[in-house]
Amino acid sequence: MSEKKITTDSGISINEIYTPADVKQQDASTAGQFPFTRGVQSSMYRGKLWTMRQYAGFSTAEESNKRYHYLLNQGVSGLSVAFDLPTQIGYDSDHSLADGEVGKVGVAIDSLEDMEKLFEGIKLEEVSTSMTINATGFILLAFYVALAKKQGADLTKISGTIQNDILKEYAARGTYIYPPQPSMRIITDIFEWCSKELPKWNTISISGYHIREAGSTAVQEIAFTLSNGKAYVKAAIDKKLDINVFGKRLSFFFNAHNNLFEEVAKFRAARRMWAKIMKDLGATDEKAMMLRFHTQTGGSTLTAQQPMNNISRVTIQTMAAVLGGTQSLHTNGYDEALSLPTEEAAKIALRTQQIVAFESGAADTVDPLAGSYFVETLTNEVEAEAWKIIETIDAMGGSVSAIEEGFIQDEIAKSAYQYQQNIENQTKVIVGVNKFISEEGERIPGFKIDDIIQKMQIDKLHQLKSTRNNEAVKKRLQDISTAIQQNENLMPYVISAVEDYCTLGEISDTLRNIFGEYK
């Protein structure tokens, strides 16, 4: 036996060889059966392939609409919307703080008019739409519902997800507006309203993705994410919502990095842990104990150096997500370390999923790596390490307290620093970055957003404000204020407001005036 010490990216030691004796905990359950280690459906991809999404959104609603039609024609089965930073933090495109950011990292959505343009020619009953939006998630959901109603859609058939995960914003990403307690109130309002009016909608996508992008390890990713999930469930229970109803509409969003076996173990462990957490919190319906998740390949793993290598990285990450049992998947473009993805890069990313689905054989059987002494041991070890972190957070009073005290932020920062140190001292090899370096740079055509977009969006917004019924707008905004003070569910009032073309910024400011902003 060699003495060389090798660890996963989470610091778990890897043996030279694994035997049955290493598998301390045997999980005899099958897929579709508690605790769902092997998958949430009994037949997994033999019954239905994962949803192939491509995350897209840039510039104006009209430009993004063209990309959506292109992706649908290429075979995507679900849309995934990226919003620009002003939309994410509740500013209309004409706000001074939006200057220079309109349409840059996603699509600018100021009003229902923009949402109408975004989905022109697309029947909302026929697509599943995921929206990466948190602080303003309730407003974007209201736009989507208002548009569905204008299309004459049956709301009980509308399916999709809003991310709506504010705790990870405080911990890792930063696009929050309101303090934690009022933010949690908005989230439970969404849970309550959707359970009655939008039963197929996933009301939250509890996100480990951004925690991992900020520098966490795989173990921390699931520990912090599941801990945040517990906080949302407890907040909903405190509001007297039924865990067996809202529990079925919770979904998760994870990252896939390059350490193939640790990633597969992470996904398997996360399912088992969430099933136990929900059971302990009082769920009795097994469907409310299932961890259903979307995966995106790792943006922070992509390199600007030798960018074509990223196609190989994304392929490994796709295999990790599929072997780990994801329900839907977005694959990154090879050029995303340099710019928004070009159409060509987006197509290759989608084709990567299709090749894995139809050519690799990975989808032919349920949980293909089950029974591997290595994978079973690693699943147990990832789970054990994640429970230790969750126990620490529980002792602090849960995720909200741990975030307010800065614990989660500090732990992520330490891991990010250590990872960078490992790259710099070459204990972690990144091909093309710290080893196998080429002197000649590859010329990759980037995708750029023209600055004229901001003026176009502002002109459109001013035109809307001059032609809508501004008396109705004032009344709708006052109704929202009153509903907040009387502790009523906000969703019906926000939907009525957007139907009268109140803007995202106006609604956000109405809440800012009452809740304040989190600093």
XYZ file of C-alpha atoms in Angstrom:
519
model
C 0.000 0.000 0.000
C 1.302 3.506 -0.808
C 1.410 6.170 1.920
C 0.337 9.021 -0.360
C -2.474 11.012 1.296
C -5.260 12.032 -1.068
C -8.412 13.869 -0.014
C -11.600 15.106 -1.656
C -12.108 18.855 -2.013
C -13.951 18.704 1.346
C -10.889 17.196 3.021
C -12.262 13.645 3.327
C -9.407 11.129 3.103
C -9.515 8.720 0.147
C -8.274 5.164 0.687
C -6.170 3.442 -1.942
C -8.749 0.653 -2.177
C -12.209 0.036 -0.711
C -13.689 -3.263 0.477
C -17.053 -4.311 1.957
C -15.581 -3.712 5.429
C -15.368 0.022 4.696
C -19.129 0.345 4.199
C -20.110 0.864 7.840
C -23.732 1.874 7.178
C -25.746 -0.274 4.768
C -28.766 1.399 3.170
C -31.005 -1.336 1.807
C -33.742 1.011 0.537
C -34.616 1.190 -3.144
C -35.225 4.292 -5.274
C -38.556 5.964 -4.598
C -38.519 4.657 -1.021
C -37.606 6.478 2.222
C -34.927 7.805 2.767
C -34.500 8.144 -1.052
C -30.716 7.664 -1.093
C -30.977 5.994 -4.505
C -33.412 8.502 -6.036
C -36.855 10.014 -5.579
C -38.558 8.050 -8.372
C -38.576 4.259 -8.486
C -37.733 4.155 -12.207
C -35.699 7.411 -12.324
C -34.647 8.272 -15.911
C -36.131 5.089 -17.404
C -39.508 6.664 -16.619
C -38.660 10.296 -17.449
C -35.389 12.030 -18.218
C -34.329 15.014 -16.149
C -35.596 18.405 -17.401
C -32.941 19.948 -19.653
C -32.881 23.647 -18.867
C -30.638 26.364 -20.252
C -30.243 29.440 -18.053
C -30.697 32.476 -20.278
C -31.661 36.101 -20.042
C -29.868 39.244 -21.145
C -30.487 42.688 -22.571
C -34.186 43.390 -23.163
C -37.178 41.084 -22.867
C -37.442 41.050 -26.670
C -33.829 39.852 -27.120
C -34.175 37.182 -24.421
C -37.414 35.994 -26.025
C -35.475 35.261 -29.243
C -32.969 33.123 -27.270
C -35.835 31.221 -25.569
C -37.418 30.367 -28.918
C -33.981 29.242 -30.178
C -33.434 27.007 -27.122
C -36.934 25.500 -27.355
C -36.250 24.678 -31.018
C -32.958 23.006 -29.974
C -34.793 20.660 -27.588
C -34.733 22.214 -24.110
C -37.653 21.043 -21.995
C -37.681 23.923 -19.518
C -36.741 27.589 -19.508
C -34.557 29.176 -16.849
C -34.586 32.964 -16.547
C -31.627 35.133 -15.514
C -32.517 38.656 -14.353
C -30.275 41.709 -14.329
C -29.003 43.089 -10.997
C -31.474 46.014 -10.768
C -34.374 43.558 -11.140
C -32.838 41.302 -8.491
C -32.541 44.079 -5.910
C -35.782 45.899 -6.615
C -34.809 48.898 -8.741
C -36.471 49.986 -11.962
C -34.149 50.564 -14.925
C -34.343 54.363 -14.514
C -33.077 54.309 -10.894
C -29.669 55.933 -10.339
C -28.332 52.713 -8.748
C -29.294 50.756 -11.901
C -26.964 52.850 -14.055
C -24.535 50.677 -16.007
C -26.195 47.402 -14.970
C -29.391 47.335 -17.037
C -29.625 44.083 -19.036
C -26.010 43.145 -18.275
C -26.091 39.852 -16.310
C -29.682 39.013 -17.098
C -32.856 40.430 -18.579
C -34.326 43.717 -17.325
C -37.914 43.281 -16.115
C -39.601 46.457 -14.840
C -43.276 45.650 -15.400
C -45.871 43.191 -16.629
C -45.299 44.706 -20.092
C -41.722 43.342 -20.043
C -42.955 39.923 -18.908
C -45.430 39.894 -21.801
C -42.562 40.533 -24.236
C -40.290 37.981 -22.518
C -42.732 35.116 -23.134
C -44.321 36.292 -26.395
C -45.307 33.263 -28.477
C -44.734 30.874 -25.544
C -47.738 29.294 -23.818
C -47.027 29.192 -20.078
C -49.195 26.076 -19.676
C -46.796 24.197 -21.959
C -43.394 25.080 -20.435
C -41.821 24.746 -17.014
C -40.067 27.987 -16.071
C -37.420 28.422 -13.407
C -36.652 31.959 -12.258
C -33.429 32.729 -10.400
C -34.821 35.522 -8.244
C -34.902 35.983 -4.481
C -35.586 39.347 -2.807
C -38.066 40.311 -5.556
C -39.220 36.736 -6.224
C -42.778 37.478 -5.100
C -43.058 40.307 -7.669
C -41.685 38.223 -10.557
C -44.066 35.408 -9.612
C -46.909 37.966 -9.663
C -45.853 39.087 -13.177
C -45.812 35.435 -14.312
C -49.245 34.698 -12.792
C -50.730 37.891 -14.277
C -49.385 36.901 -17.714
C -50.749 33.353 -17.363
C -54.173 34.814 -16.556
C -53.956 37.097 -19.636
C -53.171 34.007 -21.744
C -56.286 32.309 -20.328
C -54.161 29.581 -18.732
C -55.425 27.204 -16.062
C -53.324 28.204 -13.026
C -53.511 24.644 -11.686
C -51.447 23.550 -14.717
C -48.728 26.215 -14.442
C -45.414 24.673 -13.391
C -42.015 26.022 -12.524
C -39.902 27.375 -9.697
C -38.870 30.653 -8.154
C -35.594 30.476 -6.262
C -37.002 32.598 -3.397
C -34.127 31.592 -1.065
C -33.198 34.743 0.852
C -31.058 33.118 3.566
C -28.319 32.167 1.111
C -28.330 35.772 -0.126
C -27.312 36.993 3.321
C -24.740 34.199 3.599
C -23.163 34.056 0.165
C -24.531 36.176 -2.669
C -25.690 39.592 -1.467
C -28.838 40.389 -3.507
C -31.066 40.928 -0.470
C -33.286 43.943 0.242
C -35.258 43.549 3.466
C -34.122 42.252 6.897
C -34.401 38.487 7.603
C -37.679 38.425 9.546
C -39.860 40.356 7.019
C -38.139 38.411 4.210
C -39.209 35.146 5.864
C -42.753 36.522 6.146
C -42.867 37.176 2.361
C -41.595 33.638 1.678
C -44.251 31.984 3.851
C -46.920 34.164 2.167
C -45.775 32.670 -1.152
C -45.937 29.122 0.301
C -49.483 29.722 1.563
C -50.841 31.395 -1.597
C -49.315 28.901 -4.041
C -50.530 25.861 -2.083
C -54.089 27.032 -2.812
C -53.797 28.802 -6.186
C -50.699 27.416 -7.973
C -50.425 23.802 -6.768
C -47.789 22.650 -9.311
C -45.435 25.542 -8.608
C -42.247 24.932 -6.622
C -42.419 27.788 -4.140
C -38.731 27.792 -3.245
C -35.485 26.427 -4.627
C -33.270 26.206 -1.564
C -29.919 26.959 -3.069
C -26.544 25.466 -2.319
C -25.322 26.601 -5.722
C -24.311 30.116 -4.680
C -22.899 28.892 -1.371
C -20.549 26.664 -3.388
C -19.779 29.451 -5.873
C -18.760 31.646 -2.919
C -16.124 29.063 -1.958
C -17.701 26.429 0.288
C -16.783 22.753 0.148
C -19.240 20.082 -1.056
C -19.929 19.090 2.570
C -20.607 22.700 3.596
C -22.816 23.180 0.533
C -25.315 20.557 1.654
C -24.985 21.308 5.378
C -25.720 25.032 5.011
C -28.420 24.430 2.385
C -30.312 21.802 4.378
C -30.003 23.958 7.487
C -31.562 26.874 5.577
C -34.278 24.467 4.439
C -35.046 23.614 8.079
C -35.432 27.333 8.845
C -37.972 27.792 6.023
C -39.946 24.727 7.107
C -40.049 25.883 10.736
C -41.190 29.380 9.654
C -44.015 27.804 7.608
C -45.018 25.522 10.506
C -45.083 28.573 12.823
C -47.533 30.131 10.347
C -49.727 27.030 10.806
C -49.101 25.732 7.267
C -49.329 21.968 6.690
C -45.865 20.413 6.244
C -47.396 17.593 4.172
C -48.771 20.181 1.700
C -46.030 22.823 1.383
C -43.310 20.179 1.864
C -44.142 18.699 -1.555
C -43.422 22.035 -3.287
C -39.976 22.606 -1.813
C -37.106 22.049 -4.208
C -33.340 22.426 -4.011
C -30.625 23.795 -6.273
C -27.123 22.324 -6.110
C -23.782 22.822 -7.805
C -21.818 20.136 -9.652
C -18.032 20.395 -9.527
C -15.256 18.230 -10.970
C -14.601 15.687 -8.204
C -17.002 13.184 -9.740
C -17.373 10.716 -6.879
C -17.622 13.302 -4.094
C -20.349 15.093 -6.058
C -22.353 11.875 -6.545
C -21.940 11.059 -2.831
C -23.071 14.599 -1.944
C -26.325 14.278 -3.902
C -27.077 10.830 -2.422
C -26.301 12.007 1.129
C -28.406 15.170 0.743
C -31.503 13.146 -0.202
C -31.105 10.847 2.792
C -30.505 13.733 5.201
C -33.477 15.817 4.017
C -35.822 12.828 4.330
C -34.759 12.440 7.977
C -35.012 16.191 8.658
C -38.567 16.381 7.286
C -39.651 13.262 9.161
C -38.259 14.726 12.388
C -40.137 17.996 11.740
C -43.425 16.086 11.506
C -43.919 15.123 7.855
C -45.854 11.884 7.440
C -46.401 11.964 3.650
C -43.305 10.500 1.967
C -43.658 12.919 -0.969
C -43.070 15.768 1.497
C -39.806 14.080 2.546
C -38.363 13.822 -0.978
C -35.451 16.097 -1.861
C -36.020 17.089 -5.485
C -33.256 19.197 -6.967
C -32.024 21.169 -9.944
C -28.298 21.170 -10.718
C -26.143 23.709 -12.489
C -22.588 22.922 -13.481
C -19.954 24.897 -11.570
C -19.479 28.436 -12.824
C -16.479 28.970 -10.558
C -14.756 25.900 -12.047
C -14.651 27.454 -15.524
C -11.330 28.963 -16.585
C -10.607 31.944 -18.817
C -7.328 30.183 -19.720
C -7.761 27.479 -22.408
C -11.569 27.933 -22.317
C -12.280 24.979 -24.636
C -11.169 22.745 -21.722
C -14.382 23.846 -20.016
C -16.370 21.564 -22.335
C -14.625 18.601 -20.664
C -15.247 20.027 -17.197
C -18.946 20.543 -17.928
C -19.181 16.948 -19.230
C -17.756 15.543 -15.972
C -20.131 17.734 -13.964
C -23.087 16.636 -16.104
C -22.200 12.996 -15.401
C -21.980 13.764 -11.659
C -25.456 15.331 -11.654
C -26.998 12.469 -13.653
C -25.272 9.691 -11.692
C -26.365 11.530 -8.541
C -30.036 11.597 -9.606
C -30.859 15.238 -10.437
C -34.394 16.222 -11.521
C -33.290 19.028 -13.818
C -29.990 20.347 -15.125
C -28.413 23.446 -16.627
C -25.018 23.094 -18.303
C -22.728 26.125 -18.561
C -21.248 27.403 -21.808
C -17.493 26.975 -22.248
C -17.050 30.740 -22.665
C -18.773 31.860 -19.451
C -15.520 32.725 -17.672
C -15.178 35.415 -20.351
C -18.708 36.678 -21.045
C -22.359 35.704 -21.261
C -22.592 32.504 -23.351
C -22.747 32.850 -27.114
C -25.441 30.947 -28.988
C -22.829 28.389 -30.107
C -21.613 27.799 -26.530
C -25.197 27.425 -25.269
C -25.901 24.846 -27.990
C -22.776 22.786 -27.125
C -23.772 22.910 -23.456
C -27.244 21.561 -24.270
C -25.805 18.911 -26.628
C -23.580 17.753 -23.735
C -26.713 16.896 -21.743
C -28.309 15.193 -24.744
C -25.195 13.065 -25.405
C -25.106 11.966 -21.752
C -28.846 11.196 -21.889
C -28.918 9.257 -25.145
C -25.384 7.948 -25.753
C -23.602 7.342 -22.435
C -25.869 4.699 -20.864
C -25.823 6.650 -17.570
C -29.613 7.041 -17.697
C -30.357 3.377 -18.394
C -30.502 2.137 -14.802
C -31.383 3.626 -11.424
C -28.449 4.826 -9.258
C -25.701 3.205 -11.392
C -22.973 3.676 -8.759
C -24.954 2.086 -5.906
C -23.064 -0.755 -4.256
C -19.667 0.700 -5.116
C -17.691 0.284 -1.892
C -16.073 3.661 -2.582
C -19.305 5.565 -3.346
C -21.249 4.015 -0.460
C -18.438 4.822 1.996
C -18.044 8.337 0.652
C -21.829 8.932 0.862
C -21.723 7.941 4.551
C -18.675 10.124 5.230
C -20.098 13.194 3.462
C -23.322 12.748 5.453
C -21.505 12.383 8.795
C -19.432 15.536 8.197
C -22.513 17.523 7.100
C -24.470 16.485 10.226
C -21.643 17.874 12.406
C -22.048 21.304 10.771
C -25.863 21.209 11.075
C -25.583 20.326 14.781
C -23.330 23.382 15.293
C -25.889 25.626 13.526
C -28.779 24.108 15.513
C -26.895 24.875 18.754
C -26.729 28.530 17.639
C -30.513 28.635 17.179
C -30.702 27.749 13.468
C -29.659 29.321 10.174
C -31.099 32.801 10.746
C -29.087 33.174 13.976
C -25.983 31.617 12.396
C -26.178 34.119 9.520
C -26.842 37.084 11.828
C -23.759 36.076 13.859
C -21.666 35.712 10.677
C -20.833 32.050 11.325
C -21.842 30.700 7.888
C -20.186 33.605 6.043
C -16.927 33.068 7.986
C -16.851 29.318 7.305
C -17.360 29.860 3.566
C -14.621 32.511 3.524
C -12.157 30.160 5.270
C -12.841 27.393 2.738
C -12.517 29.788 -0.215
C -9.168 31.020 1.120
C -7.864 27.478 1.641
C -8.935 26.444 -1.866
C -7.101 29.402 -3.394
C -4.014 28.569 -1.318
C -4.140 24.992 -2.647
C -4.203 26.287 -6.237
C -1.316 28.635 -5.615
C 0.874 25.985 -3.987
C -0.203 23.437 -6.650
C -1.599 20.869 -4.225
C -4.777 21.436 -6.309
C -4.098 21.184 -10.043
C -6.214 23.256 -12.417
C -5.305 22.278 -15.977
C -4.262 25.285 -18.031
C -4.076 27.537 -14.960
C -1.318 26.209 -12.678
C -0.196 23.241 -14.781
C -0.048 22.421 -18.525
C -0.029 26.135 -19.292
C 0.037 27.390 -22.898
C 1.818 30.599 -23.763
C -0.558 31.407 -26.623
C -4.025 32.578 -25.626
C -7.088 31.246 -27.479
C -9.207 33.902 -29.133
C -12.826 33.258 -28.153
C -15.514 35.618 -29.502
C -17.354 37.050 -26.491
C -21.021 37.992 -26.127
C -21.419 41.681 -25.229
C -24.442 43.768 -24.273
C -24.682 47.143 -26.027
C -25.009 50.137 -23.668
C -27.910 51.434 -25.823
C -30.038 48.777 -24.065
C -30.282 50.931 -20.921
C -31.692 53.922 -22.820
C -34.180 51.685 -24.684
C -35.390 50.139 -21.431
C -35.744 53.535 -19.695
C -37.644 55.010 -22.664
C -40.025 52.040 -22.619
C -40.549 52.420 -18.853
C -41.303 56.167 -19.118
C -43.762 55.476 -21.939
C -45.564 52.923 -19.738
C -45.753 55.340 -16.797
C -47.248 58.057 -19.006
C -50.000 55.852 -20.485
C -51.151 53.647 -17.559
C -53.862 54.613 -15.032
C -51.724 56.306 -12.372
C -54.630 56.749 -9.942
C -55.127 52.964 -9.965
C -51.374 52.536 -9.393
C -51.484 54.748 -6.254
C -54.432 52.795 -4.880
C -52.773 49.405 -5.515
C -49.570 50.478 -3.759
C -51.593 51.769 -0.791
C -53.450 48.421 -0.676
C -50.090 46.626 -0.370
C -49.067 48.927 2.536
C -52.344 48.243 4.310
C -52.032 44.464 3.780
C -48.531 44.522 5.315
C -49.736 46.417 8.397
C -52.780 44.164 8.820
C -50.598 41.040 8.391
C -52.577 39.790 5.384
C -51.082 37.561 2.689
C -49.355 39.912 0.247
C -49.628 37.849 -2.938
C -53.191 38.788 -4.019
C -52.395 42.482 -3.531
C -49.126 42.313 -5.460
C -50.803 40.431 -8.344
C -53.539 43.111 -8.512
C -50.837 45.803 -8.500
C -48.852 44.327 -11.389
C -52.072 43.824 -13.382
C -52.505 47.615 -13.183
C -48.864 47.977 -14.345
C -47.283 49.010 -11.055
C -43.551 48.541 -11.575
C -41.131 46.280 -9.758
C -39.346 49.285 -8.251
C -42.579 50.872 -7.014
C -43.676 47.688 -5.266
C -40.190 47.089 -3.802
C -40.088 50.665 -2.477
C -43.505 50.265 -0.870
C -42.085 47.387 1.178
C -38.778 49.235 1.799
C -40.720 52.098 3.389
C -42.202 49.696 5.959
C -39.621 46.937 6.420
C -36.468 49.002 5.910
C -33.324 47.603 4.262
C -30.864 45.044 5.606
C -27.343 46.419 6.022
